[in-house]
Coordinates of N, CA, C and O in Angstrom, one line a residue:
A1 N -11.7 -12.9 19.5 CA -11.3 -13.2 18.2 C -10.4 -14.5 18.2 O -9.6 -14.8 19.0
L2 N -10.5 -15.2 17.1 CA -9.9 -16.4 16.9 C -8.5 -16.2 16.5 O -8.2 -15.4 15.5
L3 N -7.5 -16.7 17.1 CA -6.1 -16.6 16.8 C -5.7 -18.0 16.2 O -5.8 -18.9 16.9
S4 N -5.1 -17.9 15.0 CA -4.6 -19.1 14.4 C -3.6 -18.7 13.4 O -3.6 -17.5 12.9
S5 N -2.8 -19.6 12.9 CA -1.8 -19.5 11.9 C -2.6 -19.5 10.5 O -3.4 -20.4 10.4
F6 N -2.4 -18.5 9.7 CA -3.3 -18.4 8.5 C -2.8 -19.6 7.5 O -3.5 -20.1 6.9
L7 N -1.5 -19.9 7.5 CA -1.0 -21.0 6.7 C -0.4 -22.0 7.5 O -0.1 -21.9 8.6
F8 N -0.3 -23.2 7.0 CA 0.3 -24.2 7.6 C 1.5 -24.7 6.8 O 1.6 -24.5 5.6
S9 N 2.4 -25.5 7.6 CA 3.7 -26.0 6.9 C 3.3 -27.2 6.2 O 2.4 -27.9 6.5
A10 N 4.1 -27.3 5.1 CA 4.2 -28.5 4.2 C 5.5 -28.8 4.0 O 6.4 -28.0 3.7
A11 N 5.8 -30.1 3.7 CA 7.2 -30.6 3.4 C 7.5 -30.0 2.0 O 6.6 -30.0 1.1
V12 N 8.6 -29.5 1.8 CA 9.1 -29.0 0.6 C 10.3 -29.8 0.1 O 11.1 -30.1 0.9
Y13 N 10.4 -30.2 -1.2 CA 11.5 -31.1 -1.6 C 12.4 -30.2 -2.3 O 12.6 -30.0 -3.5
A14 N 13.2 -29.4 -1.4 CA 14.1 -28.3 -1.9 C 15.4 -28.9 -2.3 O 15.7 -30.1 -1.6
E15 N 16.2 -28.3 -3.1 CA 17.6 -28.8 -3.3 C 18.5 -27.8 -2.5 O 18.4 -26.7 -2.8
S16 N 19.4 -28.4 -1.8 CA 20.4 -27.7 -1.2 C 21.7 -27.6 -1.9 O 22.1 -28.8 -2.4
L17 N 22.2 -26.6 -2.2 CA 23.5 -26.4 -2.9 C 24.7 -25.8 -2.0 O 24.4 -25.4 -0.9
P18 N 26.0 -26.2 -2.5 CA 26.9 -25.8 -1.7 C 26.9 -24.2 -1.2 O 26.3 -23.5 -2.0
G19 N 27.3 -23.8 -0.1 CA 27.2 -22.5 0.4 C 26.0 -22.0 1.0 O 25.7 -20.9 1.2
G20 N 25.0 -22.9 1.2 CA 23.7 -22.6 1.8 C 22.5 -22.2 0.9 O 21.4 -21.8 1.3
F21 N 22.9 -22.2 -0.4 CA 22.0 -21.9 -1.4 C 20.6 -23.0 -1.4 O 21.1 -24.2 -1.3
V22 N 19.6 -22.5 -1.6 CA 18.4 -23.6 -1.7 C 17.6 -23.2 -2.8 O 17.3 -21.9 -3.2
V23 N 17.2 -24.3 -3.7 CA 16.3 -24.1 -4.8 C 15.1 -24.9 -4.6 O 15.1 -26.0 -4.3
V24 N 13.9 -24.4 -4.8 CA 12.7 -25.0 -4.9 C 12.1 -24.8 -6.4 O 11.6 -23.7 -6.8
K25 N 12.2 -25.9 -7.1 CA 11.6 -25.9 -8.3 C 10.0 -26.1 -8.3 O 9.6 -26.7 -7.4
E26 N 9.3 -25.5 -9.4 CA 7.9 -25.6 -9.4 C 7.4 -27.0 -9.2 O 6.4 -27.0 -8.4
D27 N 7.9 -28.0 -9.8 CA 7.4 -29.3 -9.7 C 7.7 -30.0 -8.2 O 7.3 -31.1 -8.0
Q28 N 8.5 -29.2 -7.4 CA 8.8 -29.6 -6.1 C 7.9 -29.0 -5.0 O 7.9 -29.3 -3.7
I29 N 6.9 -28.0 -5.4 CA 6.1 -27.4 -4.4 C 5.0 -28.4 -4.1 O 4.4 -29.0 -4.8
V30 N 4.9 -28.5 -2.7 CA 3.9 -29.5 -2.3 C 2.6 -28.6 -1.8 O 2.7 -27.8 -0.8
W31 N 1.5 -28.7 -2.5 CA 0.3 -28.0 -2.2 C -0.6 -28.7 -1.3 O -0.7 -30.0 -1.4
R32 N -1.3 -28.1 -0.5 CA -2.3 -28.7 0.4 C -3.6 -27.8 0.0 O -3.5 -26.6 -0.1
T33 N -4.7 -28.6 0.1 CA -6.1 -27.9 -0.2 C -6.6 -27.5 1.2 O -6.8 -28.4 1.9
S34 N -7.1 -26.4 1.2 CA -7.7 -25.8 2.5 C -9.3 -25.7 2.2 O -9.8 -26.0 1.1
E35 N -9.9 -24.9 3.0 CA -11.2 -24.5 2.8 C -11.5 -23.8 1.6 O -10.6 -23.2 1.0
Q36 N -12.7 -24.2 1.0 CA -13.2 -23.5 -0.4 C -12.2 -23.7 -1.4 O -12.2 -22.9 -2.5
G37 N -11.2 -24.8 -1.3 CA -10.5 -25.2 -2.5 C -9.2 -24.3 -2.6 O -8.4 -24.4 -3.5
V38 N -9.0 -23.4 -1.6 CA -7.7 -22.6 -1.6 C -6.6 -23.6 -1.5 O -6.5 -24.3 -0.6
K39 N -5.5 -23.4 -2.3 CA -4.3 -24.2 -2.1 C -3.2 -23.4 -1.4 O -3.1 -22.1 -1.7
Q40 N -2.4 -24.0 -0.5 CA -1.4 -23.3 0.2 C -0.2 -24.2 0.1 O -0.3 -25.5 0.2
A41 N 0.9 -23.6 0.2 CA 2.3 -24.3 0.1 C 3.3 -23.4 0.8 O 3.3 -22.2 0.7
T42 N 4.1 -23.9 1.7 CA 5.3 -23.3 2.3 C 6.5 -23.6 1.6 O 6.8 -24.8 1.5
L43 N 7.1 -22.6 1.0 CA 8.3 -22.8 0.1 C 9.5 -22.8 1.0 O 10.6 -23.4 0.7
Y44 N 9.5 -22.0 2.1 CA 10.7 -21.9 2.9 C 10.4 -21.4 4.3 O 9.3 -20.6 4.5
G45 N 10.9 -21.9 5.4 CA 10.7 -21.5 6.8 C 9.3 -22.1 7.1 O 8.8 -23.1 6.6
D46 N 8.8 -21.4 8.3 CA 7.5 -22.0 8.8 C 6.8 -20.8 9.4 O 7.5 -20.1 10.4
P47 N 5.7 -20.3 8.9 CA 5.0 -19.2 9.6 C 4.7 -19.2 11.0 O 4.5 -18.3 11.8
S48 N 4.8 -20.4 11.6 CA 4.4 -20.6 13.0 C 5.7 -20.5 13.9 O 5.6 -20.6 15.1
K49 N 6.9 -20.3 13.3 CA 8.1 -20.4 14.0 C 8.9 -19.1 13.7 O 8.8 -18.6 12.7
P50 N 9.8 -18.7 14.6 CA 10.6 -17.6 14.4 C 11.5 -17.7 13.1 O 11.9 -18.8 12.7
G51 N 11.6 -16.5 12.3 CA 12.4 -16.5 11.0 C 11.5 -16.2 10.1 O 10.3 -16.2 9.9
I52 N 12.2 -15.9 8.8 CA 11.5 -15.6 7.6 C 10.8 -16.8 7.0 O 11.2 -18.0 7.2
Y53 N 9.9 -16.6 6.4 CA 8.9 -17.6 5.6 C 8.5 -17.1 4.2 O 8.3 -15.8 4.1
V54 N 8.4 -18.2 3.3 CA 7.9 -17.8 2.2 C 6.9 -18.9 1.9 O 7.0 -20.1 1.9
V55 N 5.6 -18.3 1.5 CA 4.4 -19.3 1.3 C 3.7 -18.7 0.1 O 3.9 -17.7 -0.5
R56 N 2.9 -19.6 -0.6 CA 2.1 -19.3 -1.6 C 0.8 -19.8 -1.6 O 0.4 -20.7 -0.9
N57 N -0.2 -19.0 -2.0 CA -1.6 -19.2 -2.0 C -2.1 -19.4 -3.4 O -1.8 -18.4 -4.2
I58 N -3.1 -20.2 -3.8 CA -3.9 -20.0 -5.0 C -5.1 -19.9 -4.7 O -5.9 -21.0 -4.0
F59 N -5.9 -19.0 -5.0 CA -7.3 -18.8 -4.8 C -8.1 -19.0 -5.9 O -7.9 -18.5 -7.1
P60 N -9.0 -20.0 -5.8 CA -10.0 -20.3 -6.9 C -10.7 -19.1 -7.4 O -11.1 -18.3 -6.4
A61 N -11.2 -19.1 -8.5 CA -12.0 -17.8 -9.0 C -13.3 -17.9 -8.0 O -13.9 -18.8 -7.8
G62 N -13.4 -16.6 -7.6 CA -14.7 -16.3 -6.7 C -14.4 -16.6 -5.3 O -15.3 -16.4 -4.6
V63 N -13.3 -17.1 -4.9 CA -13.1 -17.4 -3.5 C -12.0 -16.3 -2.9 O -11.2 -15.9 -3.3
W64 N -12.5 -16.0 -1.7 CA -11.8 -14.8 -1.0 C -11.6 -15.3 0.5 O -12.3 -16.0 1.0
S65 N -10.5 -14.7 1.0 CA -10.3 -14.7 2.5 C -11.5 -13.8 3.0 O -11.6 -12.8 2.6
A66 N -12.0 -14.2 4.3 CA -12.8 -13.4 5.1 C -12.0 -12.3 5.9 O -10.7 -12.4 5.9
P67 N -12.6 -11.2 6.3 CA -11.7 -10.0 6.9 C -11.0 -10.6 8.1 O -11.5 -11.5 8.8
H68 N -9.6 -10.2 8.1 CA -8.7 -10.7 9.1 C -7.6 -9.7 9.2 O -7.4 -8.8 8.4
L69 N -6.7 -10.1 10.3 CA -5.4 -9.2 10.3 C -4.3 -10.1 10.8 O -4.7 -11.1 11.2
H70 N -3.2 -9.8 10.5 CA -2.0 -10.5 11.0 C -1.2 -9.7 11.8 O -1.2 -8.3 11.8
D71 N -0.5 -10.2 13.0 CA 0.3 -9.3 13.7 C 1.6 -9.0 13.3 O 2.4 -8.4 14.1
Q72 N 2.0 -9.4 12.1 CA 3.3 -9.1 11.5 C 3.1 -8.5 10.1 O 2.2 -8.8 9.5
D73 N 4.0 -7.7 9.7 CA 3.9 -7.2 8.2 C 4.0 -8.4 7.3 O 4.8 -9.5 7.7
R74 N 3.4 -8.4 6.1 CA 3.5 -9.5 5.1 C 3.7 -8.7 3.8 O 3.2 -7.8 3.5
Y75 N 4.5 -9.4 3.0 CA 5.0 -8.8 1.6 C 4.5 -9.7 0.5 O 4.9 -10.8 0.5
I76 N 3.5 -9.2 -0.3 CA 2.8 -10.0 -1.2 C 3.2 -9.6 -2.6 O 3.2 -8.5 -3.0
T77 N 3.4 -10.8 -3.5 CA 3.7 -10.5 -4.9 C 2.7 -11.5 -5.6 O 2.4 -12.5 -5.3
V78 N 1.9 -10.7 -6.5 CA 0.8 -11.5 -7.4 C 1.7 -12.3 -8.5 O 2.4 -11.7 -9.2
M79 N 1.6 -13.5 -8.5 CA 2.5 -14.4 -9.3 C 1.7 -14.6 -10.7 O 2.2 -14.6 -11.7
R80 N 0.4 -14.8 -10.5 CA -0.5 -15.0 -11.8 C -2.0 -14.7 -11.4 O -2.3 -14.8 -10.1
G81 N -2.7 -14.2 -12.4 CA -4.1 -13.9 -12.2 C -4.2 -12.3 -11.8 O -3.3 -11.6 -11.8
I82 N -5.4 -12.1 -11.2 CA -5.6 -10.7 -10.7 C -6.2 -10.9 -9.3 O -7.2 -11.6 -9.0
W83 N -5.4 -10.4 -8.3 CA -5.8 -10.5 -6.9 C -6.5 -9.3 -6.5 O -6.1 -8.3 -6.9
Y84 N -7.6 -9.5 -5.8 CA -8.5 -8.3 -5.3 C -8.3 -8.1 -3.9 O -8.2 -9.2 -3.1
V85 N -8.1 -6.9 -3.4 CA -7.8 -6.6 -2.0 C -8.7 -5.6 -1.5 O -8.7 -4.5 -2.1
G86 N -9.4 -5.8 -0.4 CA -10.0 -4.7 0.4 C -9.5 -4.6 1.8 O -9.0 -5.5 2.3
T87 N -9.8 -3.5 2.1 CA -9.2 -3.0 3.7 C -10.4 -2.8 4.5 O -11.6 -2.3 4.0
G88 N -10.3 -3.1 5.9 CA -11.4 -2.9 6.7 C -12.3 -4.1 6.9 O -12.0 -5.1 6.2
P89 N -13.2 -4.0 7.8 CA -13.9 -5.3 8.2 C -15.1 -5.6 7.3 O -15.6 -6.7 7.5
E90 N -15.5 -4.7 6.3 CA -16.7 -4.8 5.5 C -16.2 -5.8 4.5 O -15.4 -5.4 3.6
W91 N -16.8 -6.9 4.4 CA -16.4 -8.0 3.3 C -17.2 -7.8 2.0 O -18.0 -8.6 1.7
D92 N -16.7 -6.5 1.4 CA -17.5 -6.2 0.1 C -16.8 -6.1 -1.0 O -15.8 -5.2 -1.2
S93 N -16.8 -6.9 -2.0 CA -15.9 -6.9 -3.2 C -15.9 -5.4 -3.8 O -15.0 -5.2 -4.6
K94 N -17.0 -4.8 -3.8 CA -17.1 -3.5 -4.4 C -16.0 -2.6 -3.7 O -15.6 -1.5 -4.5
D95 N -15.5 -2.7 -2.6 CA -14.6 -1.9 -2.0 C -13.1 -2.6 -2.1 O -12.3 -2.0 -1.3
S96 N -12.9 -3.3 -3.1 CA -11.7 -3.9 -3.3 C -10.9 -3.2 -4.6 O -11.5 -2.6 -5.4
I97 N -9.6 -3.4 -4.6 CA -8.7 -2.9 -5.7 C -8.1 -4.2 -6.5 O -7.7 -5.0 -5.7
P98 N -8.1 -4.1 -7.7 CA -7.4 -5.2 -8.4 C -5.9 -5.0 -8.4 O -5.4 -3.9 -8.6
V99 N -5.2 -6.0 -8.1 CA -3.7 -6.0 -8.1 C -3.2 -7.2 -9.0 O -3.5 -8.3 -8.9
P100 N -2.8 -6.7 -10.2 CA -2.4 -7.7 -11.4 C -1.2 -8.5 -11.2 O -0.3 -8.0 -10.4
A101 N -0.9 -9.5 -11.9 CA 0.3 -10.4 -11.8 C 1.4 -9.4 -12.1 O 1.5 -8.6 -12.9
G102 N 2.5 -9.6 -11.2 CA 3.7 -9.0 -11.4 C 3.8 -7.8 -10.3 O 4.7 -7.1 -10.1
S103 N 2.5 -7.5 -9.6 CA 2.5 -6.4 -8.7 C 2.8 -6.9 -7.3 O 2.8 -8.0 -7.0
F104 N 3.1 -6.0 -6.5 CA 3.6 -6.1 -5.0 C 2.6 -5.2 -4.2 O 2.1 -4.2 -4.6
M105 N 2.5 -5.8 -3.0 CA 1.7 -5.0 -1.9 C 2.2 -5.5 -0.4 O 2.5 -6.6 -0.3
L106 N 2.1 -4.5 0.3 CA 2.5 -4.6 1.7 C 1.3 -4.6 2.5 O 0.5 -3.8 2.4
H107 N 1.1 -5.6 3.2 CA 0.1 -5.6 4.3 C 0.7 -5.3 5.6 O 1.4 -6.3 6.2
P108 N 0.4 -4.2 6.1 CA 1.0 -3.8 7.4 C 0.4 -4.5 8.6 O -0.7 -5.1 8.5
A109 N 1.1 -4.8 9.6 CA 0.8 -5.6 10.8 C -0.4 -4.8 11.3 O -0.5 -3.6 11.3
N110 N -1.4 -5.7 11.6 CA -2.7 -5.3 12.3 C -3.7 -4.6 11.4 O -4.6 -4.0 11.7
G111 N -3.4 -4.5 10.1 CA -4.2 -3.9 9.1 C -5.3 -4.9 8.7 O -5.1 -6.1 8.1
I112 N -6.6 -4.5 8.9 CA -7.8 -5.5 8.6 C -7.8 -5.5 7.1 O -8.0 -4.5 6.6
H113 N -8.1 -6.7 6.6 CA -8.2 -6.7 5.2 C -8.9 -8.2 4.7 O -9.1 -9.0 5.6
F114 N -9.2 -8.2 3.5 CA -9.9 -9.4 2.9 C -9.4 -9.4 1.5 O -9.0 -8.4 0.8
D115 N -9.1 -10.6 0.8 CA -8.6 -10.6 -0.5 C -8.9 -12.0 -1.2 O -9.4 -12.8 -0.5
G116 N -8.7 -11.9 -2.5 CA -9.1 -13.2 -3.2 C -9.1 -13.0 -4.8 O -8.5 -12.0 -5.2
A117 N -9.8 -13.9 -5.3 CA -9.9 -13.9 -7.0 C -11.3 -13.8 -7.3 O -12.2 -14.2 -6.6
M118 N -11.5 -13.1 -8.3 CA -12.8 -12.9 -9.0 C -13.0 -14.1 -10.2 O -13.5 -14.9 -10.1
A119 N -12.6 -13.6 -11.4 CA -13.0 -14.4 -12.6 C -11.8 -15.4 -12.8 O -12.4 -16.3 -13.6
V120 N -10.6 -15.4 -12.4 CA -9.8 -16.4 -12.7 C -9.0 -16.8 -11.5 O -8.8 -16.0 -10.5
D121 N -8.5 -18.0 -11.3 CA -7.6 -18.5 -10.3 C -6.4 -17.6 -10.2 O -5.8 -17.1 -11.3
T122 N -5.9 -17.3 -8.9 CA -5.0 -16.3 -8.7 C -4.1 -16.8 -7.7 O -4.3 -17.3 -6.6
E123 N -2.8 -16.6 -8.1 CA -1.6 -17.1 -7.2 C -0.8 -15.9 -6.5 O -0.4 -15.1 -7.3
V124 N -0.6 -16.1 -5.2 CA 0.2 -15.1 -4.6 C 1.2 -15.7 -3.8 O 1.2 -16.8 -3.4
Q125 N 2.4 -15.0 -3.7 CA 3.6 -15.3 -2.9 C 3.7 -14.4 -1.8 O 3.7 -13.1 -1.9
I126 N 3.8 -14.8 -0.5 CA 3.8 -14.1 0.8 C 5.2 -14.3 1.5 O 5.4 -15.4 1.5
I127 N 5.7 -13.2 1.8 CA 7.0 -13.4 2.7 C 6.7 -12.5 3.9 O 6.0 -11.5 4.0
G128 N 7.2 -13.2 5.0 CA 6.8 -12.5 6.3 C 8.0 -13.1 7.4 O 8.8 -14.0 7.1
M129 N 7.9 -12.6 8.6 CA 8.6 -13.1 9.8 C 7.6 -13.8 10.6 O 6.7 -13.3 10.9
G130 N 8.1 -15.1 11.0 CA 7.3 -15.8 11.9 C 7.8 -15.4 13.4 O 9.0 -14.9 13.7
P131 N 7.1 -15.9 14.4 CA 5.7 -16.4 14.2 C 4.7 -15.5 13.9 O 4.8 -14.3 14.3
V132 N 3.8 -15.7 13.0 CA 2.8 -14.8 12.6 C 1.5 -15.4 13.0 O 1.2 -16.7 13.1
K133 N 0.6 -14.5 13.6 CA -0.8 -15.0 14.1 C -1.8 -14.4 13.3 O -1.6 -13.1 12.8
T134 N -2.9 -14.9 12.9 CA -4.0 -14.3 12.3 C -5.1 -14.2 13.2 O -5.4 -15.2 13.8
T135 N -5.9 -13.0 13.0 CA -7.1 -13.0 13.8 C -8.2 -12.6 12.9 O -8.1 -11.8 11.9
W136 N -9.2 -13.6 12.8 CA -10.3 -13.5 11.9 C -11.5 -12.8 12.7 O -11.7 -12.9 13.8
I137 N -11.9 -11.7 12.0 CA -12.8 -10.7 12.4 C -14.2 -11.3 12.7 O -14.9 -11.0 13.6
F138 N -14.6 -12.3 11.8 CA -15.9 -13.0 11.9 C -15.5 -14.5 12.0 O -15.8 -15.2 11.0
P139 N -15.0 -15.1 13.2 CA -14.6 -16.4 13.1 C -15.6 -17.4 12.7 O -15.4 -18.4 12.2
K140 N -17.0 -17.1 12.9 CA -18.0 -18.2 12.5 C -18.1 -18.2 11.2 O -18.7 -19.2 10.8
E141 N -17.7 -17.2 10.4 CA -17.8 -17.3 8.9 C -16.9 -18.2 8.2 O -17.1 -18.6 7.0
G142 N -15.8 -18.8 8.9 CA -14.8 -19.5 8.3 C -13.8 -18.6 7.7 O -14.0 -17.5 7.6
R143 N -12.6 -19.3 7.2 CA -11.5 -18.4 6.7 C -11.8 -17.9 5.3 O -11.1 -17.0 4.8
F144 N -12.5 -18.7 4.3 CA -12.5 -18.4 3.0 C -13.9 -18.5 2.6 O -14.8 -19.2 3.1
G145 N -14.4 -17.8 1.6 CA -15.8 -17.9 1.0 C -16.0 -16.7 -0.1 O -15.1 -16.3 -0.7
K146 N -17.2 -16.5 -0.1 CA -17.7 -15.3 -1.2 C -18.0 -14.1 -0.3 O -18.6 -14.2 0.5
P147 N -17.3 -13.0 -1.0 CA -17.6 -11.8 0.0 C -19.1 -11.4 0.1 O -19.9 -11.5 -0.9
R148 N -19.4 -10.9 1.1 CA -20.9 -10.4 1.4 C -20.7 -9.4 2.6 O -19.9 -9.6 3.4
K149 N -21.6 -8.6 2.7 CA -21.6 -7.6 3.7 C -21.7 -8.2 5.1 O -22.9 -9.0 5.3
L150 N -20.8 -8.0 6.1 CA -21.0 -8.6 7.4 C -21.0 -7.4 8.4 O -20.5 -6.4 8.2
S151 N -21.6 -7.5 9.7 CA -21.6 -6.5 10.5 C -21.0 -7.2 11.9 O -21.2 -8.3 12.1
Q152 N -20.2 -6.2 12.6 CA -19.7 -6.9 13.9 C -20.7 -6.8 15.0 O -21.5 -6.2 15.1

């Protein structure tokens, strides 16, 4: 299985305040576009290094992550849109559940899952402890695309 960091670091133009406080305003977020138009930004920390990190993903309508797992727990809040999540290696959107904006979900370490957006662009914020590694169940499929039944 392919091991790689699911997200990559990007410079963030945060404001440091006295006492160690850090503020990242929306217009300071640096987005990078990945496969299939998925936008990714690191707000705090670095998923590839030890320590806490905060990242955001925006999934364009119709784009999902392929089945994968992470070696660390990840804590997800849906910021806008409706995020769909399925568990297990079958990349079938019929087996997913809708998670609307304002909702929270825990992805436990080593839990195989796939997720993304259906009708509207969807933004999620992910918090975890680094370093985190991602294992793609079907590495030849790429990291993002349209769900379809795959077999191992």
